[in-house]
PDB file of C-alpha atoms in Angstrom:
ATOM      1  CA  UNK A   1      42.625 -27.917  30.230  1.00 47.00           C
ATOM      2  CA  UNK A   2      39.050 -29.468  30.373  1.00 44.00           C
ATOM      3  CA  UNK A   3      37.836 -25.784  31.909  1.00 48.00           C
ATOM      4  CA  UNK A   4      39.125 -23.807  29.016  1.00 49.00           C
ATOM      5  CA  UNK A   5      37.721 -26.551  26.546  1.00 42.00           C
ATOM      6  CA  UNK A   6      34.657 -25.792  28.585  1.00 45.00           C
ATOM      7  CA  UNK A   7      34.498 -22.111  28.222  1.00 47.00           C
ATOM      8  CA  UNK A   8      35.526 -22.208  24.808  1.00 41.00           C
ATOM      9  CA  UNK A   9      32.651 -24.833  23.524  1.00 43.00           C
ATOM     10  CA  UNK A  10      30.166 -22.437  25.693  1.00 44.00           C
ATOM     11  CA  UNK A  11      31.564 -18.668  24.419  1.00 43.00           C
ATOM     12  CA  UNK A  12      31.212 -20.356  20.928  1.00 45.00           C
ATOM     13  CA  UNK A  13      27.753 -21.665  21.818  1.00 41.00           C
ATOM     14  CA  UNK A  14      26.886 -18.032  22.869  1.00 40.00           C
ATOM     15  CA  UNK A  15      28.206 -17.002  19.543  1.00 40.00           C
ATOM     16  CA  UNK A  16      25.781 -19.434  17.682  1.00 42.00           C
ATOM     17  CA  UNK A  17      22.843 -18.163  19.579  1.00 41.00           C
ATOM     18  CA  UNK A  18      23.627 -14.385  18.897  1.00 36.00           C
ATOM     19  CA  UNK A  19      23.819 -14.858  15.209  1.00 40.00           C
ATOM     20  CA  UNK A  20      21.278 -17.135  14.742  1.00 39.00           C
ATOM     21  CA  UNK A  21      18.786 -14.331  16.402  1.00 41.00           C
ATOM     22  CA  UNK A  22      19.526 -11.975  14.102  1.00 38.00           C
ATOM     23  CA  UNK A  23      17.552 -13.523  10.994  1.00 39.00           C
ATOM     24  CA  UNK A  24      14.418 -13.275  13.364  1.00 38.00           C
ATOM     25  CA  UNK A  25      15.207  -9.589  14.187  1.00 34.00           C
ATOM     26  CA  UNK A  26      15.056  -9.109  10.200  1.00 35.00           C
ATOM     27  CA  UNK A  27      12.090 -11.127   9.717  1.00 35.00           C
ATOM     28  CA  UNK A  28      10.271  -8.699  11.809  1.00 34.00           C
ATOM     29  CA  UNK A  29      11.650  -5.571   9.741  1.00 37.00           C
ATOM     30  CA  UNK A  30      10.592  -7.302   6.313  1.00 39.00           C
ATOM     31  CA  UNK A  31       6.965  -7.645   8.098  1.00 38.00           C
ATOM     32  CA  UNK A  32       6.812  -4.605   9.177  1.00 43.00           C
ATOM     33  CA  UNK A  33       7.733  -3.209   5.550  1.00 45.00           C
ATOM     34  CA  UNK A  34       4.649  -5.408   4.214  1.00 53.00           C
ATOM     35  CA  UNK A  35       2.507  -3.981   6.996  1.00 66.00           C
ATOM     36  CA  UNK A  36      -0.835  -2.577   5.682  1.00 83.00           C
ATOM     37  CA  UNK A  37      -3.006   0.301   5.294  1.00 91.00           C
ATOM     38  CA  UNK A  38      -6.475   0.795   5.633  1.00 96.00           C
ATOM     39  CA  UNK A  39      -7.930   3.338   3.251  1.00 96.00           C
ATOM     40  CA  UNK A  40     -11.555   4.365   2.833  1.00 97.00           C
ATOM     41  CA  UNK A  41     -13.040   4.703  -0.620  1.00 97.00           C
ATOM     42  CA  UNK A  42     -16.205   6.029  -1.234  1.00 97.00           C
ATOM     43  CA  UNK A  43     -19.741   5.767  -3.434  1.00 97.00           C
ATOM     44  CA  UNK A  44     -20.233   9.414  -3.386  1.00 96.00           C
ATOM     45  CA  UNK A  45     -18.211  12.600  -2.898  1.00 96.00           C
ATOM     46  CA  UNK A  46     -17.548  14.611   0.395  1.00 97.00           C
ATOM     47  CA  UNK A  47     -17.036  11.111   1.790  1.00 95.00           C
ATOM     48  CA  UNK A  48     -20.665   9.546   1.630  1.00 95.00           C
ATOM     49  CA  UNK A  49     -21.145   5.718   1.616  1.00 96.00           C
ATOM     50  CA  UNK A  50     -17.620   4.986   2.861  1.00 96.00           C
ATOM     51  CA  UNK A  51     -15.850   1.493   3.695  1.00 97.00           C
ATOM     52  CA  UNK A  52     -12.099   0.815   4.864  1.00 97.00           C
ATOM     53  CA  UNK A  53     -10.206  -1.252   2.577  1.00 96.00           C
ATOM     54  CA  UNK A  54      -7.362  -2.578   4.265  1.00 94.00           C
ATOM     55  CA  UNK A  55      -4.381  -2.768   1.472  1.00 91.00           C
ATOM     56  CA  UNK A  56      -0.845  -4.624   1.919  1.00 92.00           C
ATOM     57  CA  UNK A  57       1.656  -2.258   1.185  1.00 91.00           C
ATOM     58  CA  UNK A  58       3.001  -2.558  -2.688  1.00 91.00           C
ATOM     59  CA  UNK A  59      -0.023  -5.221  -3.103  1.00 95.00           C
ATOM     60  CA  UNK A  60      -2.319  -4.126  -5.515  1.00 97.00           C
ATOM     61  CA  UNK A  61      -6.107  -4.611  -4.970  1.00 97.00           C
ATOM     62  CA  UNK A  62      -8.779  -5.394  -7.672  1.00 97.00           C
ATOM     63  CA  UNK A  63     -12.294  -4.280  -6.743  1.00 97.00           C
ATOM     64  CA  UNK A  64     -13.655  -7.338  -7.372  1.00 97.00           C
ATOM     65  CA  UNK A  65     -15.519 -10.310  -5.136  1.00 96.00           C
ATOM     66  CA  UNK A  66     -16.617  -8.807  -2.189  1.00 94.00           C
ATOM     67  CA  UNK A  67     -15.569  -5.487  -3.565  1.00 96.00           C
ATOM     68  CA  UNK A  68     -16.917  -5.552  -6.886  1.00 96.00           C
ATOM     69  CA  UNK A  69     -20.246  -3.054  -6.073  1.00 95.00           C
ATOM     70  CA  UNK A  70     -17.490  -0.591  -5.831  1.00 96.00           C
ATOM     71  CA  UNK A  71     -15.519  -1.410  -9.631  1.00 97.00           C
ATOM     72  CA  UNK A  72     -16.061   2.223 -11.580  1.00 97.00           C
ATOM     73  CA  UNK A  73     -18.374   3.574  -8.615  1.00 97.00           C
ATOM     74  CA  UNK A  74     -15.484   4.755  -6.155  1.00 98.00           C
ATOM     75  CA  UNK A  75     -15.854   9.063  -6.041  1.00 97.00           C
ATOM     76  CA  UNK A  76     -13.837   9.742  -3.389  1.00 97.00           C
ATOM     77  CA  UNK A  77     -11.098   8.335  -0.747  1.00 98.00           C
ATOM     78  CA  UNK A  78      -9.135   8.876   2.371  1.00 97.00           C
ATOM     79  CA  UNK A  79      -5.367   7.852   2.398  1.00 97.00           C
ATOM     80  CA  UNK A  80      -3.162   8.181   5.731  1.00 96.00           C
ATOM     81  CA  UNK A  81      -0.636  10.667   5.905  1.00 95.00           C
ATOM     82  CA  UNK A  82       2.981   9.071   4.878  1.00 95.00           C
ATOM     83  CA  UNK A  83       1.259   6.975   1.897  1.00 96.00           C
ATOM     84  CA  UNK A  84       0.922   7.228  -1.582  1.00 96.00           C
ATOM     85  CA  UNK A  85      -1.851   5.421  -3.479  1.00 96.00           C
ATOM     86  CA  UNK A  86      -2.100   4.817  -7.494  1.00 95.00           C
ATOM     87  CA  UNK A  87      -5.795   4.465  -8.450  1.00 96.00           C
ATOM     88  CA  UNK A  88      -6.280   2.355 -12.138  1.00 95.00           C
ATOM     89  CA  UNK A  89      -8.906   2.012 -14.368  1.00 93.00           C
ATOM     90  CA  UNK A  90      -7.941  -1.695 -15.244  1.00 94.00           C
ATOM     91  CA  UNK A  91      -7.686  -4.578 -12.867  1.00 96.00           C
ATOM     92  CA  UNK A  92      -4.452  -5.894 -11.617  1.00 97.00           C
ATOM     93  CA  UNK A  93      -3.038  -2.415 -11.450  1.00 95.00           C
ATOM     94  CA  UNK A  94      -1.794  -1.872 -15.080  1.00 91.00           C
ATOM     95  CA  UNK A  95      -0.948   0.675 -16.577  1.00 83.00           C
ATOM     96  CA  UNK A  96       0.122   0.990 -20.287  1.00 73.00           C
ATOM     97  CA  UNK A  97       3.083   3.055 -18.774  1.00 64.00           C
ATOM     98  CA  UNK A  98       2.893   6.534 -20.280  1.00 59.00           C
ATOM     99  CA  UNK A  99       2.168   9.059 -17.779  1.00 55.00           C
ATOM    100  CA  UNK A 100       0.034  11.158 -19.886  1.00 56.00           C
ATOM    101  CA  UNK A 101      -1.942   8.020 -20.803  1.00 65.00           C
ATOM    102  CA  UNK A 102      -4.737   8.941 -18.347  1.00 82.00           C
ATOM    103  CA  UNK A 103      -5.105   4.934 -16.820  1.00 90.00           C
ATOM    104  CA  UNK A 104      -3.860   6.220 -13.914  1.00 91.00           C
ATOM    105  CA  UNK A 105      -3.786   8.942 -11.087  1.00 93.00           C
ATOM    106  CA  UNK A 106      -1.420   9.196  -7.858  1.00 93.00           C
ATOM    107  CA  UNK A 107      -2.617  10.425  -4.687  1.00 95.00           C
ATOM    108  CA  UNK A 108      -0.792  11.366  -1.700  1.00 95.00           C
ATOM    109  CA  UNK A 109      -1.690  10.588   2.174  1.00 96.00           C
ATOM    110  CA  UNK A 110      -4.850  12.978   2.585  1.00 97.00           C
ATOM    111  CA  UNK A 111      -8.158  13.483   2.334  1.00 97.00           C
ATOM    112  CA  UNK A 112      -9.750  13.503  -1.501  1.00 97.00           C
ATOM    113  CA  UNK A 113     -13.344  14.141  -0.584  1.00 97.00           C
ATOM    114  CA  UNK A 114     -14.090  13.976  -4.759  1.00 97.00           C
ATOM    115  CA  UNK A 115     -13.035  12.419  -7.918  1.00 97.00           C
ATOM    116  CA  UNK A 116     -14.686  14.838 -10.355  1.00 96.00           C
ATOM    117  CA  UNK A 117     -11.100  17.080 -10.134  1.00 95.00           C
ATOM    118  CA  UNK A 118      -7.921  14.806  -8.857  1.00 95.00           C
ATOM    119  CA  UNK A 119      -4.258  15.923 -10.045  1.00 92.00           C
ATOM    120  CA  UNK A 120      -3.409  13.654 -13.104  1.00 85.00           C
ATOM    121  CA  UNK A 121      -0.186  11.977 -13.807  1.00 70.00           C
ATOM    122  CA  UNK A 122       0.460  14.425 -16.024  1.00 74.00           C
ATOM    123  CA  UNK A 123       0.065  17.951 -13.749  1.00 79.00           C
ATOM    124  CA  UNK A 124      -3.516  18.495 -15.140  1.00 87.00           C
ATOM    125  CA  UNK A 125      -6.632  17.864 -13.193  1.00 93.00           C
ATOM    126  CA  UNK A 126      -8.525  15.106 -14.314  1.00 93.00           C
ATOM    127  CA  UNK A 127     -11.998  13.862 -14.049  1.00 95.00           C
ATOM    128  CA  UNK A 128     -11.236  10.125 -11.790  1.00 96.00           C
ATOM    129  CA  UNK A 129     -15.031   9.722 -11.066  1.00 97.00           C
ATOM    130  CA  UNK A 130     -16.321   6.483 -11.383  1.00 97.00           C
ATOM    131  CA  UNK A 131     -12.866   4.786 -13.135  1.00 96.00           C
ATOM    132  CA  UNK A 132     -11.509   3.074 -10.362  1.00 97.00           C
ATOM    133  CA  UNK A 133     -10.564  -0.885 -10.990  1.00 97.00           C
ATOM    134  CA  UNK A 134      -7.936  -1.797  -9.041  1.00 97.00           C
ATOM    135  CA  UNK A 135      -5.405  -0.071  -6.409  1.00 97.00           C
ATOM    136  CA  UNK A 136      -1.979   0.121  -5.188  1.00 96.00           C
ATOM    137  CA  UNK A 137      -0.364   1.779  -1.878  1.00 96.00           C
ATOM    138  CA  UNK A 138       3.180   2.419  -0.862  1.00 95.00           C
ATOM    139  CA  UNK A 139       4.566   4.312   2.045  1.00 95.00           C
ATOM    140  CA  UNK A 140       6.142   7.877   1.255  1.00 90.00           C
ATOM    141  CA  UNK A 141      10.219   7.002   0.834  1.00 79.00           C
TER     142      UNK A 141
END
């Protein structure tokens, strides 16, 4: 009797240390979800004056602090492949929500060596030189 007490406390022990792994096995899958990128904007186009901005996925970024020589003076950027990055004209990545409002523009993983002609929200290239406040980055779904 005291044996199969035994290996029933222990299987049920087991048990308990199976399925209290498994919140640490998804803790590590929401991390890797927030992982970051590391873009590179630059001053001027065909990729002159460059620094890598590393971005937390679905975290927006304000040019501002140690960024702020780069508020309305970004021509040009470098995404990685499997991203898509929204570039704002307003801090705090807002947007008045319209996508013909021309606040915004939506780049995919790539290289966009200038501003001066980026694909708008709306279809219709748009002049993005110098208008970037604030950032956001999301992986391709």
């Amino acid at each position: 009797m005291f044996s199969k007490l035994a290996s029933f406390i222990t299987t049920g022990l087991v048990l308990a240390g199976v399925a209290s792994a498994m919140p640490a096995f998804h803790a590590v899958e929401e991390r890797e979800a927030e992982a970051g990128v590391n873009i590179q904007l630059c001053l001027s186009v065909n990729f002159g004056n460059c620094i890598t901005v590393p971005a937390v996925t679905g975290s927006c970024v304000n040019l501002v602090g140690g960024l702020a020589g780069w508020n309305d003076d970004v021509s040009g950027v470098q995404i990685p492949l499997g991203f898509v990055c929204t570039f704002y004209d307003n801090f705090s990545c807002l947007s008045s929500g319209a996508s013909d409002n021309g606040d915004s523009v939506t780049l995919q993983g790539g290289n966009w060596p200038s501003f001066l002609s980026v694909p708008g929200d709306n279809g219709v290239n748009v002049n993005w030189n110098d208008r970037t406040s604030s950032f956001l980055c999301t992986p391709l779904i």
